Amino acid sequence: DPNDTVMQTMSLPVGAEGTLNGKFKLDPSIVGPHSLVIKFNGGEETHYVSVASYRKPDFKITVKPEKNYFERGQTVRMKVHCEYYFGGPVPGAEVSGSVLRAALWDYFGPDEESDQYYGEEEGGDYSGDYVGELKGTTDANGDCILEWDSKELDKTVDKSGKAPIEYETNDSLITFDVSVTESGDKYFDGKGSVKLTRGAYSLTSESDQYLLSPGQSATVTFSSTSYADNQPASGLSITAEYGMAN
């Protein structure tokens, strides 16, 4: 436990895949960092686990974008709403947070959410790179409108002084990661996300051939979808360029 008192010692069998499992009961009166020490064949590994008392939130937070997508260059707006669990808004609460941006990769089209991949990790808690900060105060209805100018992305550069290439070649997922403080010591979190697109329409392509011999041809089908209603877009003019990669 945090006082370096050994709480329990046990011997566990190691399975065929080199894994083991076990369980023990925590003392509910002791909180703080606990350590798990595993010893095997002369080796030793320590893993730390944080133990905290459960505190039921006094109010809930929702963070919702004002529309289902924004285009690059527009101001992204989301409404934060704070409401007590026993009913009624939370007025005068301080709202702060971060703006996070992750590349949005569409493998099978923008309308297939299950096939989307955000940023550098699939799943987990990764919400993107920090690109801005947020501040505000809830009004009498417990609402606060937070704004972030997406033109700030144009100022983002890497170590070489250039904008990351995926900023230009991919749409983005923008997340407002928000913290709300009420009465100075009541602190709770919430987050909301929205697409930041390069335009009003998505464009995907699919070829009927992926490997060609000299003289062969391939048919490439382009598909466009409107972000406004997620429906196929018609009447658009598409310019295609082709070449040979070395």
XYZ file of N, CA and C in Angstrom:
738
model
N 0.849 -1.183 0.000
C 0.000 0.000 0.000
C 0.893 1.244 0.000
N 0.322 2.477 0.067
C 1.168 3.680 0.044
C 2.164 3.765 1.193
N 1.927 2.991 2.264
C 2.837 3.000 3.411
C 3.866 1.880 3.342
N 3.973 1.237 2.174
C 4.910 0.123 1.951
C 4.611 -1.078 2.842
N 3.361 -1.223 3.247
C 2.935 -2.390 4.005
C 2.494 -3.479 3.042
N 3.020 -4.708 3.216
C 2.629 -5.815 2.350
C 1.208 -6.229 2.707
N 0.304 -6.147 1.755
C -1.096 -6.440 1.994
C -1.399 -7.925 1.819
N -0.740 -8.553 0.853
C -0.992 -9.967 0.593
C 0.112 -10.537 -0.269
N 0.435 -11.786 -0.033
C 1.415 -12.510 -0.839
C 0.772 -13.796 -1.330
N 0.967 -14.103 -2.606
C 0.365 -15.314 -3.159
C 1.273 -15.912 -4.215
N 1.138 -17.233 -4.413
C 1.862 -17.943 -5.470
C 0.850 -18.337 -6.535
N 1.145 -17.991 -7.786
C 0.201 -18.215 -8.871
C 0.845 -19.061 -9.961
N 0.081 -19.966 -10.574
C 0.630 -20.789 -11.669
C 0.769 -19.972 -12.951
N 1.813 -20.263 -13.712
C 2.040 -19.595 -14.996
C 1.519 -20.490 -16.098
N 0.652 -19.938 -16.960
C 0.044 -20.720 -18.021
C 1.001 -21.007 -19.158
N 0.496 -21.766 -20.137
C 1.321 -22.182 -21.279
C 1.782 -20.994 -22.108
N 1.024 -19.905 -22.083
C 1.395 -18.716 -22.851
C 2.207 -17.727 -22.032
N 2.639 -18.138 -20.852
C 3.471 -17.274 -20.016
C 2.693 -16.223 -19.253
N 1.407 -16.426 -19.051
C 0.569 -15.460 -18.341
C 0.086 -16.033 -17.011
N -0.329 -15.134 -16.140
C -0.889 -15.542 -14.855
C -1.969 -14.551 -14.468
N -2.839 -14.944 -13.575
C -3.871 -14.032 -13.088
C -4.228 -14.361 -11.655
N -4.678 -13.362 -10.955
C -5.067 -13.531 -9.557
C -5.872 -12.333 -9.111
N -6.330 -12.331 -7.895
C -7.111 -11.206 -7.387
C -6.894 -11.073 -5.890
N -7.108 -9.862 -5.406
C -7.014 -9.599 -3.977
C -7.958 -8.465 -3.628
N -8.296 -8.329 -2.359
C -9.256 -7.329 -1.920
C -8.531 -6.138 -1.318
N -8.927 -4.945 -1.742
C -8.332 -3.721 -1.221
C -8.969 -3.329 0.104
N -8.187 -2.645 0.928
C -8.710 -2.048 2.147
C -9.411 -0.753 1.761
N -10.733 -0.638 1.953
C -11.455 0.557 1.500
C -11.031 1.840 2.190
N -10.313 1.733 3.300
C -9.899 2.931 4.027
C -8.559 3.482 3.558
N -7.870 2.759 2.654
C -6.545 3.178 2.201
C -6.606 3.567 0.728
N -6.261 4.814 0.439
C -6.228 5.291 -0.936
C -4.818 5.765 -1.265
N -4.556 5.935 -2.561
C -3.230 6.360 -2.985
C -2.591 5.315 -3.881
N -1.316 5.472 -4.220
C -0.642 4.530 -5.113
C -0.350 3.190 -4.425
N -0.780 2.115 -5.063
C -0.479 0.761 -4.610
C 0.463 0.111 -5.625
N 1.261 -0.818 -5.176
C 2.208 -1.478 -6.071
C 1.964 -2.981 -6.106
N 2.100 -3.547 -7.312
C 2.046 -4.985 -7.513
C 3.455 -5.443 -7.893
N 4.044 -6.292 -7.082
C 5.404 -6.769 -7.320
C 5.336 -8.237 -7.724
N 5.831 -8.544 -8.909
C 5.821 -9.912 -9.436
C 7.261 -10.401 -9.535
N 7.516 -11.558 -8.958
C 8.852 -12.152 -8.984
C 8.778 -13.508 -9.680
N 9.703 -13.745 -10.622
C 9.706 -15.005 -11.366
C 11.106 -15.311 -11.866
N 11.590 -16.502 -11.533
C 12.904 -16.978 -12.003
C 14.013 -15.960 -11.774
N 14.014 -15.356 -10.612
C 15.066 -14.411 -10.271
C 14.821 -12.992 -10.760
N 13.796 -12.783 -11.577
C 13.469 -11.448 -12.063
C 12.362 -10.814 -11.229
N 12.237 -9.511 -11.337
C 11.229 -8.791 -10.549
C 10.670 -7.617 -11.367
N 9.365 -7.457 -11.350
C 8.688 -6.376 -12.071
C 7.653 -5.752 -11.145
N 7.605 -4.402 -11.143
C 6.661 -3.675 -10.291
C 5.708 -2.857 -11.155
N 4.427 -2.956 -10.853
C 3.403 -2.177 -11.555
C 2.622 -1.381 -10.520
N 2.402 -0.095 -10.798
C 1.721 0.778 -9.844
C 0.272 1.023 -10.265
N -0.605 1.005 -9.286
C -2.031 1.224 -9.505
C -2.499 2.314 -8.553
N -3.212 3.303 -9.092
C -3.741 4.374 -8.249
C -5.124 3.984 -7.730
N -5.327 4.107 -6.444
C -6.599 3.781 -5.801
C -7.180 5.057 -5.206
N -8.418 5.383 -5.569
C -9.052 6.610 -5.087
C -10.470 6.306 -4.613
N -10.952 7.134 -3.720
C -12.328 7.001 -3.248
C -13.275 7.494 -4.334
N -14.396 6.809 -4.492
C -15.375 7.223 -5.486
C -16.133 8.443 -4.975
N -16.240 9.425 -5.863
C -17.002 10.627 -5.537
C -18.068 10.828 -6.596
N -19.304 10.720 -6.213
C -20.396 10.882 -7.161
C -20.428 12.321 -7.657
N -20.455 12.511 -8.980
C -20.497 13.879 -9.515
C -21.738 14.634 -9.050
N -21.576 15.930 -8.815
C -22.716 16.760 -8.435
C -23.519 17.193 -9.649
N -22.864 17.282 -10.812
C -23.577 17.685 -12.010
C -22.989 16.981 -13.231
N -23.756 16.957 -14.287
C -23.323 16.319 -15.526
C -23.023 17.375 -16.581
N -22.151 17.010 -17.512
C -21.699 17.931 -18.543
C -21.934 17.301 -19.910
N -22.492 18.054 -20.826
C -22.572 17.631 -22.221
C -21.875 18.678 -23.083
N -21.169 18.210 -24.089
C -20.460 19.089 -25.025
C -20.891 18.692 -26.432
N -21.654 19.557 -27.100
C -22.210 19.218 -28.406
C -21.904 20.304 -29.429
N -21.477 19.890 -30.641
C -21.240 20.881 -31.703
C -22.562 21.467 -32.185
N -22.516 22.702 -32.707
C -23.728 23.351 -33.182
C -24.231 22.756 -34.490
N -23.355 22.074 -35.245
C -23.778 21.363 -36.445
C -22.888 20.148 -36.624
N -23.242 19.290 -37.601
C -22.556 17.999 -37.677
C -21.188 18.065 -38.341
N -20.812 19.199 -38.946
C -19.458 19.351 -39.469
C -19.172 20.837 -39.674
N -17.883 21.161 -39.716
C -17.430 22.516 -40.051
C -16.382 22.389 -41.144
N -16.262 23.434 -41.958
C -15.253 23.431 -43.007
C -14.009 24.180 -42.539
N -12.861 23.803 -43.103
C -11.608 24.478 -42.782
C -11.760 25.975 -43.005
N -11.299 26.758 -42.039
C -11.408 28.207 -42.114
C -12.586 28.750 -41.329
N -13.563 27.887 -40.997
C -14.708 28.326 -40.213
C -14.394 28.277 -38.722
N -15.216 28.952 -37.932
C -15.090 28.909 -36.478
C -15.913 27.748 -35.938
N -15.250 26.836 -35.255
C -15.923 25.672 -34.666
C -16.590 26.112 -33.354
N -17.875 25.837 -33.241
C -18.646 26.234 -32.061
C -19.302 25.003 -31.435
N -19.145 24.894 -30.116
C -19.815 23.834 -29.365
C -20.468 24.422 -28.125
N -21.603 23.820 -27.755
C -22.306 24.273 -26.559
C -22.053 23.313 -25.409
N -21.563 23.875 -24.307
C -21.380 23.114 -23.076
C -22.596 23.358 -22.187
N -23.223 22.286 -21.727
C -24.372 22.418 -20.834
C -24.068 21.688 -19.535
N -24.237 22.394 -18.415
C -23.997 21.831 -17.088
C -25.309 21.800 -16.315
N -25.628 20.641 -15.774
C -26.894 20.469 -15.071
C -26.695 19.605 -13.833
N -27.256 20.041 -12.700
C -27.176 19.258 -11.477
C -27.938 17.946 -11.639
N -27.433 16.882 -11.015
C -28.130 15.603 -11.103
C -29.495 15.657 -10.420
N -29.623 16.496 -9.423
C -30.912 16.599 -8.745
C -31.848 17.564 -9.463
N -31.376 18.132 -10.602
C -32.207 19.012 -11.407
C -31.755 20.452 -11.331
N -31.911 21.180 -12.436
C -31.560 22.597 -12.466
C -30.207 22.847 -13.092
N -30.015 23.987 -13.760
C -28.743 24.335 -14.401
C -27.683 24.733 -13.393
N -26.436 24.757 -13.860
C -25.296 25.183 -13.034
C -24.825 26.529 -13.589
N -25.272 27.645 -13.040
C -24.869 28.960 -13.563
C -23.542 29.419 -12.970
N -22.833 30.258 -13.711
C -21.613 30.870 -13.198
C -20.443 29.935 -13.023
N -20.485 28.757 -13.626
C -19.368 27.816 -13.506
C -18.274 28.187 -14.503
N -17.029 28.064 -14.089
C -15.894 28.364 -14.959
C -15.619 27.171 -15.880
N -15.524 27.459 -17.164
C -15.290 26.429 -18.172
C -13.931 26.669 -18.820
N -13.113 25.633 -18.874
C -11.818 25.722 -19.548
C -11.568 24.394 -20.255
N -10.642 24.404 -21.181
C -10.366 23.146 -21.870
C -9.368 23.300 -22.984
N -9.190 22.214 -23.717
C -8.224 22.151 -24.808
C -8.928 21.761 -26.091
N -8.373 22.238 -27.202
C -8.826 21.825 -28.525
C -7.814 20.807 -29.049
N -8.306 19.641 -29.454
C -7.449 18.570 -29.939
C -7.815 18.249 -31.384
N -6.806 17.961 -32.192
C -7.040 17.653 -33.602
C -6.385 16.331 -33.968
N -7.163 15.431 -34.605
C -6.644 14.153 -35.095
C -6.978 14.020 -36.570
N -6.066 13.428 -37.333
C -6.331 13.174 -38.749
C -7.468 12.174 -38.867
N -8.345 12.396 -39.828
C -9.497 11.529 -40.051
C -9.274 10.762 -41.348
N -9.090 9.452 -41.209
C -8.818 8.607 -42.373
C -10.073 7.826 -42.707
N -10.576 7.968 -43.915
C -11.756 7.245 -44.364
C -11.323 6.138 -45.315
N -11.353 4.890 -44.825
C -10.939 3.779 -45.663
C -12.021 3.354 -46.650
N -13.295 3.443 -46.236
C -14.365 2.954 -47.092
C -15.465 3.990 -47.287
N -15.115 5.264 -47.146
C -16.100 6.318 -47.359
C -16.485 6.980 -46.065
N -16.859 8.260 -46.107
C -17.108 9.050 -44.906
C -18.368 8.666 -44.155
N -19.250 7.850 -44.763
C -20.492 7.490 -44.087
C -20.376 6.188 -43.306
N -19.198 5.571 -43.294
C -19.020 4.309 -42.591
C -18.182 4.545 -41.348
N -18.857 4.926 -40.260
C -18.165 5.310 -39.033
C -17.295 4.182 -38.482
N -17.763 2.931 -38.598
C -17.026 1.823 -38.006
C -15.687 1.584 -38.677
N -15.504 2.130 -39.889
C -14.270 1.927 -40.622
C -13.371 3.154 -40.598
N -13.698 4.112 -39.737
C -12.869 5.301 -39.649
C -11.763 5.106 -38.629
N -10.662 5.755 -38.890
C -9.473 5.627 -38.045
C -8.975 7.017 -37.743
N -8.851 7.341 -36.472
C -8.494 8.691 -36.080
C -7.054 8.736 -35.575
N -6.265 9.625 -36.174
C -4.950 9.926 -35.621
C -3.990 8.764 -35.641
N -3.170 8.678 -34.584
C -2.080 7.730 -34.545
C -2.453 6.418 -33.873
N -3.568 6.367 -33.181
C -3.953 5.167 -32.474
C -5.387 4.821 -32.793
N -5.667 3.530 -32.889
C -7.026 3.079 -33.124
C -7.606 2.668 -31.781
N -8.685 3.318 -31.360
C -9.246 3.040 -30.048
C -8.470 3.783 -28.976
N -8.673 3.410 -27.712
C -7.966 4.055 -26.617
C -8.488 5.446 -26.358
N -7.676 6.224 -25.631
C -8.089 7.561 -25.222
C -7.478 8.657 -26.085
N -6.802 8.293 -27.142
C -6.149 9.306 -27.972
C -7.195 10.160 -28.674
N -7.123 11.489 -28.479
C -8.069 12.400 -29.115
C -7.384 13.355 -30.077
N -6.058 13.305 -30.157
C -5.366 14.151 -31.109
C -4.324 15.049 -30.486
N -3.742 15.900 -31.322
C -2.708 16.837 -30.895
C -3.353 18.136 -30.392
N -2.718 18.745 -29.416
C -3.205 20.013 -28.870
C -3.013 21.124 -29.895
N -4.094 21.865 -30.182
C -4.005 22.965 -31.147
C -4.617 24.262 -30.622
N -5.148 24.270 -29.399
C -5.738 25.506 -28.883
C -6.327 25.313 -27.500
N -6.732 26.424 -26.888
C -7.329 26.355 -25.557
C -8.658 27.091 -25.541
N -9.461 26.793 -24.522
C -10.823 27.304 -24.426
C -11.084 27.867 -23.039
N -11.895 28.917 -22.977
C -12.299 29.482 -21.681
C -13.694 30.080 -21.819
N -14.471 29.993 -20.738
C -15.804 30.568 -20.756
C -16.471 30.422 -19.402
N -17.723 30.865 -19.300
C -18.505 30.795 -18.065
C -19.942 30.443 -18.419
N -20.541 29.547 -17.659
C -21.923 29.171 -17.949
C -22.873 30.308 -17.581
N -23.959 30.442 -18.383
C -24.946 31.488 -18.133
C -26.026 30.984 -17.173
N -27.113 31.715 -17.060
C -28.175 31.353 -16.125
C -28.820 30.018 -16.460
N -28.702 29.579 -17.719
C -29.272 28.298 -18.135
C -28.272 27.150 -18.046
N -27.076 27.452 -17.517
C -26.044 26.422 -17.425
C -25.339 26.164 -18.739
N -25.464 27.092 -19.700
C -24.869 26.921 -21.022
C -23.658 27.822 -21.216
N -22.748 27.352 -22.035
C -21.571 28.148 -22.407
C -21.206 27.785 -23.837
N -21.119 28.777 -24.706
C -20.719 28.553 -26.095
C -19.212 28.755 -26.196
N -18.511 27.702 -26.630
C -17.067 27.776 -26.820
C -16.760 27.835 -28.311
N -15.794 28.659 -28.667
C -15.436 28.855 -30.068
C -13.937 28.656 -30.273
N -13.600 28.116 -31.450
C -12.195 27.977 -31.844
C -12.092 28.223 -33.339
N -11.201 29.131 -33.721
C -11.013 29.502 -35.117
C -10.124 28.457 -35.788
N -10.682 27.714 -36.750
C -9.911 26.652 -37.390
C -8.780 27.191 -38.265
N -8.736 28.495 -38.507
C -7.603 29.061 -39.238
C -6.300 28.866 -38.471
N -6.411 28.589 -37.173
C -5.220 28.344 -36.364
C -4.441 27.137 -36.871
N -5.139 26.199 -37.545
C -4.443 25.029 -38.082
C -3.401 25.422 -39.118
N -3.664 26.508 -39.831
C -2.721 26.945 -40.864
C -1.397 27.405 -40.268
N -1.382 27.682 -38.975
C -0.168 28.130 -38.301
C 0.616 26.974 -37.699
N 0.028 25.768 -37.740
C 0.672 24.607 -37.142
C 1.799 24.110 -38.040
N 2.980 23.943 -37.477
C 4.134 23.465 -38.236
C 4.842 22.371 -37.460
N 5.607 21.544 -38.171
C 6.403 20.512 -37.515
C 7.817 21.031 -37.279
N 8.720 20.139 -36.919
C 10.084 20.547 -36.597
C 10.803 21.161 -37.797
N 10.377 20.808 -39.006
C 11.016 21.342 -40.202
C 10.449 22.697 -40.603
N 9.422 23.162 -39.866
C 8.812 24.438 -40.185
C 7.688 24.351 -41.191
N 7.274 23.128 -41.565
C 6.202 22.930 -42.525
C 4.963 22.365 -41.831
N 3.801 22.638 -42.409
C 2.563 22.070 -41.883
C 2.548 20.568 -42.154
N 2.109 19.748 -41.189
C 2.024 18.302 -41.427
C 1.194 18.007 -42.673
N 1.656 17.069 -43.495
C 1.022 16.812 -44.780
C -0.419 16.347 -44.611
N -0.721 15.624 -43.510
C -2.087 15.128 -43.343
C -3.083 16.245 -43.076
N -2.605 17.435 -42.689
C -3.514 18.574 -42.512
C -4.126 18.981 -43.849
N -3.376 18.785 -44.932
C -3.853 19.175 -46.248
C -4.549 18.027 -46.969
N -4.135 16.793 -46.695
C -4.643 15.651 -47.450
C -5.783 14.925 -46.759
N -6.091 15.267 -45.512
C -7.139 14.565 -44.776
C -8.047 15.546 -44.056
N -9.294 15.132 -43.859
C -10.165 15.866 -42.959
C -9.695 15.630 -41.532
N -10.304 16.330 -40.584
C -9.862 16.246 -39.197
C -11.025 15.937 -38.263
N -10.701 15.409 -37.120
C -11.657 15.268 -36.027
C -11.224 16.240 -34.943
N -12.089 17.223 -34.639
C -11.780 18.229 -33.632
C -12.520 17.873 -32.347
N -11.785 17.822 -31.249
C -12.369 17.486 -29.947
C -12.179 18.645 -28.986
N -13.259 19.044 -28.320
C -13.198 20.000 -27.220
C -13.184 19.183 -25.930
N -12.034 19.153 -25.257
C -11.875 18.441 -23.985
C -12.030 19.466 -22.866
N -13.155 19.422 -22.156
C -13.574 20.523 -21.300
C -13.567 20.128 -19.827
N -13.163 21.076 -18.985
C -13.251 20.941 -17.529
C -14.114 22.074 -16.987
N -14.970 21.742 -16.035
C -15.865 22.733 -15.442
C -15.648 22.765 -13.942
N -15.451 23.979 -13.400
C -15.229 24.165 -11.971
C -16.356 25.006 -11.405
N -16.949 24.505 -10.297
C -18.034 25.219 -9.642
C -17.737 25.321 -8.153
N -17.921 26.496 -7.587
C -17.662 26.750 -6.156
C -16.206 26.527 -5.785
N -15.311 26.581 -6.758
C -13.883 26.544 -6.470
C -13.298 25.175 -6.264
N -14.105 24.178 -5.831
C -13.530 22.873 -5.535
C -14.272 21.712 -6.188
N -15.289 21.997 -6.964
C -16.030 20.941 -7.649
C -15.618 20.967 -9.115
N -14.955 19.905 -9.541
C -14.244 19.900 -10.821
C -14.637 18.648 -11.597
N -15.258 18.827 -12.783
C -15.703 17.692 -13.568
C -15.378 17.904 -15.042
N -15.336 16.798 -15.792
C -14.873 16.830 -17.179
C -15.953 16.369 -18.155
N -15.783 16.783 -19.409
C -16.630 16.324 -20.501
C -15.943 16.624 -21.823
N -16.377 15.983 -22.891
C -15.775 16.250 -24.190
C -16.782 16.009 -25.303
N -16.538 16.689 -26.430
C -17.361 16.525 -27.613
C -16.495 16.659 -28.847
N -16.896 16.010 -29.937
C -16.095 16.004 -31.160
C -16.945 16.317 -32.376
N -16.287 16.832 -33.421
C -16.974 17.160 -34.669
C -15.964 17.080 -35.812
N -16.462 16.790 -37.013
C -15.588 16.744 -38.180
C -15.249 18.154 -38.648
N -13.994 18.346 -39.046
C -13.540 19.562 -39.711
C -13.079 19.127 -41.094
N -13.829 19.506 -42.113
C -13.588 18.990 -43.453
C -12.876 20.015 -44.329
N -12.334 19.543 -45.440
C -11.657 20.422 -46.397
C -12.639 21.080 -47.349
N -13.894 20.676 -47.303
C -14.914 21.253 -48.170
C -16.272 20.695 -47.807
N -17.275 21.007 -48.634
C -18.645 20.573 -48.349
C -18.910 19.141 -48.785
N -17.978 18.561 -49.562
C -18.195 17.219 -50.102
C -16.970 16.345 -49.860
N -17.232 15.059 -49.681
C -16.145 14.092 -49.639
C -15.969 13.490 -51.031
N -14.782 12.983 -51.307
C -14.515 12.362 -52.600
C -13.668 11.123 -52.376
N -14.165 9.986 -52.862
C -13.423 8.733 -52.759
C -13.268 8.137 -54.150
N -12.295 7.260 -54.310
C -12.067 6.609 -55.599
C -11.817 5.123 -55.376
N -12.174 4.341 -56.370
C -11.960 2.896 -56.309
C -11.619 2.385 -57.705
N -10.561 1.618 -57.807
C -10.119 1.070 -59.086
C -10.498 -0.403 -59.186
N -10.820 -0.845 -60.408
C -11.141 -2.259 -60.591
C -9.878 -3.099 -60.788
N -8.731 -2.419 -60.867
C -7.462 -3.130 -60.991
C -6.441 -2.479 -60.052
N -5.655 -3.299 -59.383
C -4.633 -2.764 -58.491
C -3.216 -3.092 -58.966
N -3.137 -3.934 -60.001
C -1.839 -4.273 -60.570
C -2.017 -4.405 -62.076
N -1.265 -3.616 -62.842
C -1.408 -3.584 -64.297
C -0.101 -3.956 -64.986
N -0.243 -4.611 -66.119
C 0.901 -4.862 -67.006
C 0.921 -3.761 -68.056
N 2.060 -3.489 -68.682
C 2.116 -2.458 -69.733
C 1.060 -2.694 -70.799
N 0.312 -1.652 -71.134
C -0.718 -1.754 -72.143
C -2.102 -2.031 -71.596
N -2.193 -2.472 -70.355
C -3.493 -2.715 -69.753
C -4.109 -1.405 -69.267
N -5.427 -1.423 -69.063
C -6.131 -0.241 -68.569
C -6.933 -0.596 -67.329
N -7.320 0.410 -66.592
C -8.119 0.222 -65.373
C -9.242 1.246 -65.370
N -10.330 0.874 -64.768
C -11.469 1.782 -64.599
C -11.504 2.270 -63.157
N -11.506 3.582 -62.981
C -11.535 4.182 -61.651
C -12.887 4.868 -61.457
N -13.565 4.523 -60.383
C -14.876 5.099 -60.075
C -14.741 6.096 -58.934
N -15.210 7.316 -59.160
C -15.178 8.358 -58.134
C -16.578 8.522 -57.547
N -16.634 8.686 -56.238
C -17.917 8.873 -55.549
C -17.821 10.098 -54.651
N -18.878 10.905 -54.636
C -18.902 12.109 -53.809
C -20.133 12.091 -52.916
N -19.948 12.537 -51.685
C -21.027 12.566 -50.694
C -21.071 13.944 -50.057
N -22.261 14.438 -49.836
C -22.430 15.726 -49.160
C -22.316 15.535 -47.664
N -21.485 16.358 -47.016
C -21.374 16.275 -45.564
C -22.633 16.791 -44.870
N -23.382 17.648 -45.533
C -24.551 18.257 -44.901
C -25.618 17.228 -44.562
N -25.892 16.305 -45.518
C -26.940 15.314 -45.284
C -26.461 13.875 -45.461
N -25.143 13.718 -45.701
C -24.541 12.388 -45.861
C -25.154 11.610 -47.018
N -25.616 12.337 -48.054
C -26.223 11.717 -49.216
C -25.315 11.900 -50.439
N -25.449 10.995 -51.458
C -24.643 11.148 -52.673
C -24.853 12.520 -53.316
N -23.772 13.112 -53.797
C -23.841 14.437 -54.414
C -23.797 14.290 -55.936
N -24.700 14.971 -56.609
C -24.758 14.892 -58.066
C -24.473 16.261 -58.678
N -24.142 16.271 -59.969
C -23.929 17.519 -60.686
C -22.611 18.194 -60.412
N -21.676 17.516 -59.759
C -20.382 18.121 -59.452
C -19.394 17.858 -60.582
N -18.459 18.760 -60.776
C -17.403 18.610 -61.764
C -16.151 18.091 -61.066
N -15.608 16.979 -61.537
C -14.432 16.358 -60.930
C -13.274 16.403 -61.915
N -12.129 16.875 -61.463
C -10.904 16.895 -62.277
C -9.962 15.828 -61.768
N -9.529 14.937 -62.626
C -8.641 13.845 -62.239
C -7.313 13.977 -62.980
N -6.231 13.762 -62.275
C -4.906 13.761 -62.871
C -4.269 12.399 -62.624
N -3.519 11.905 -63.576
C -2.855 10.629 -63.377
C -1.419 10.729 -63.844
N -0.621 9.854 -63.295
C 0.791 9.830 -63.653
C 1.420 8.546 -63.193
N 2.720 8.442 -63.325
C 3.451 7.240 -62.962
C 4.408 7.557 -61.815
N 4.332 6.758 -60.772
C 5.224 6.952 -59.626
C 6.493 6.158 -59.836
N 7.626 6.762 -59.487
C 8.894 6.074 -59.628
C 9.154 5.192 -58.432
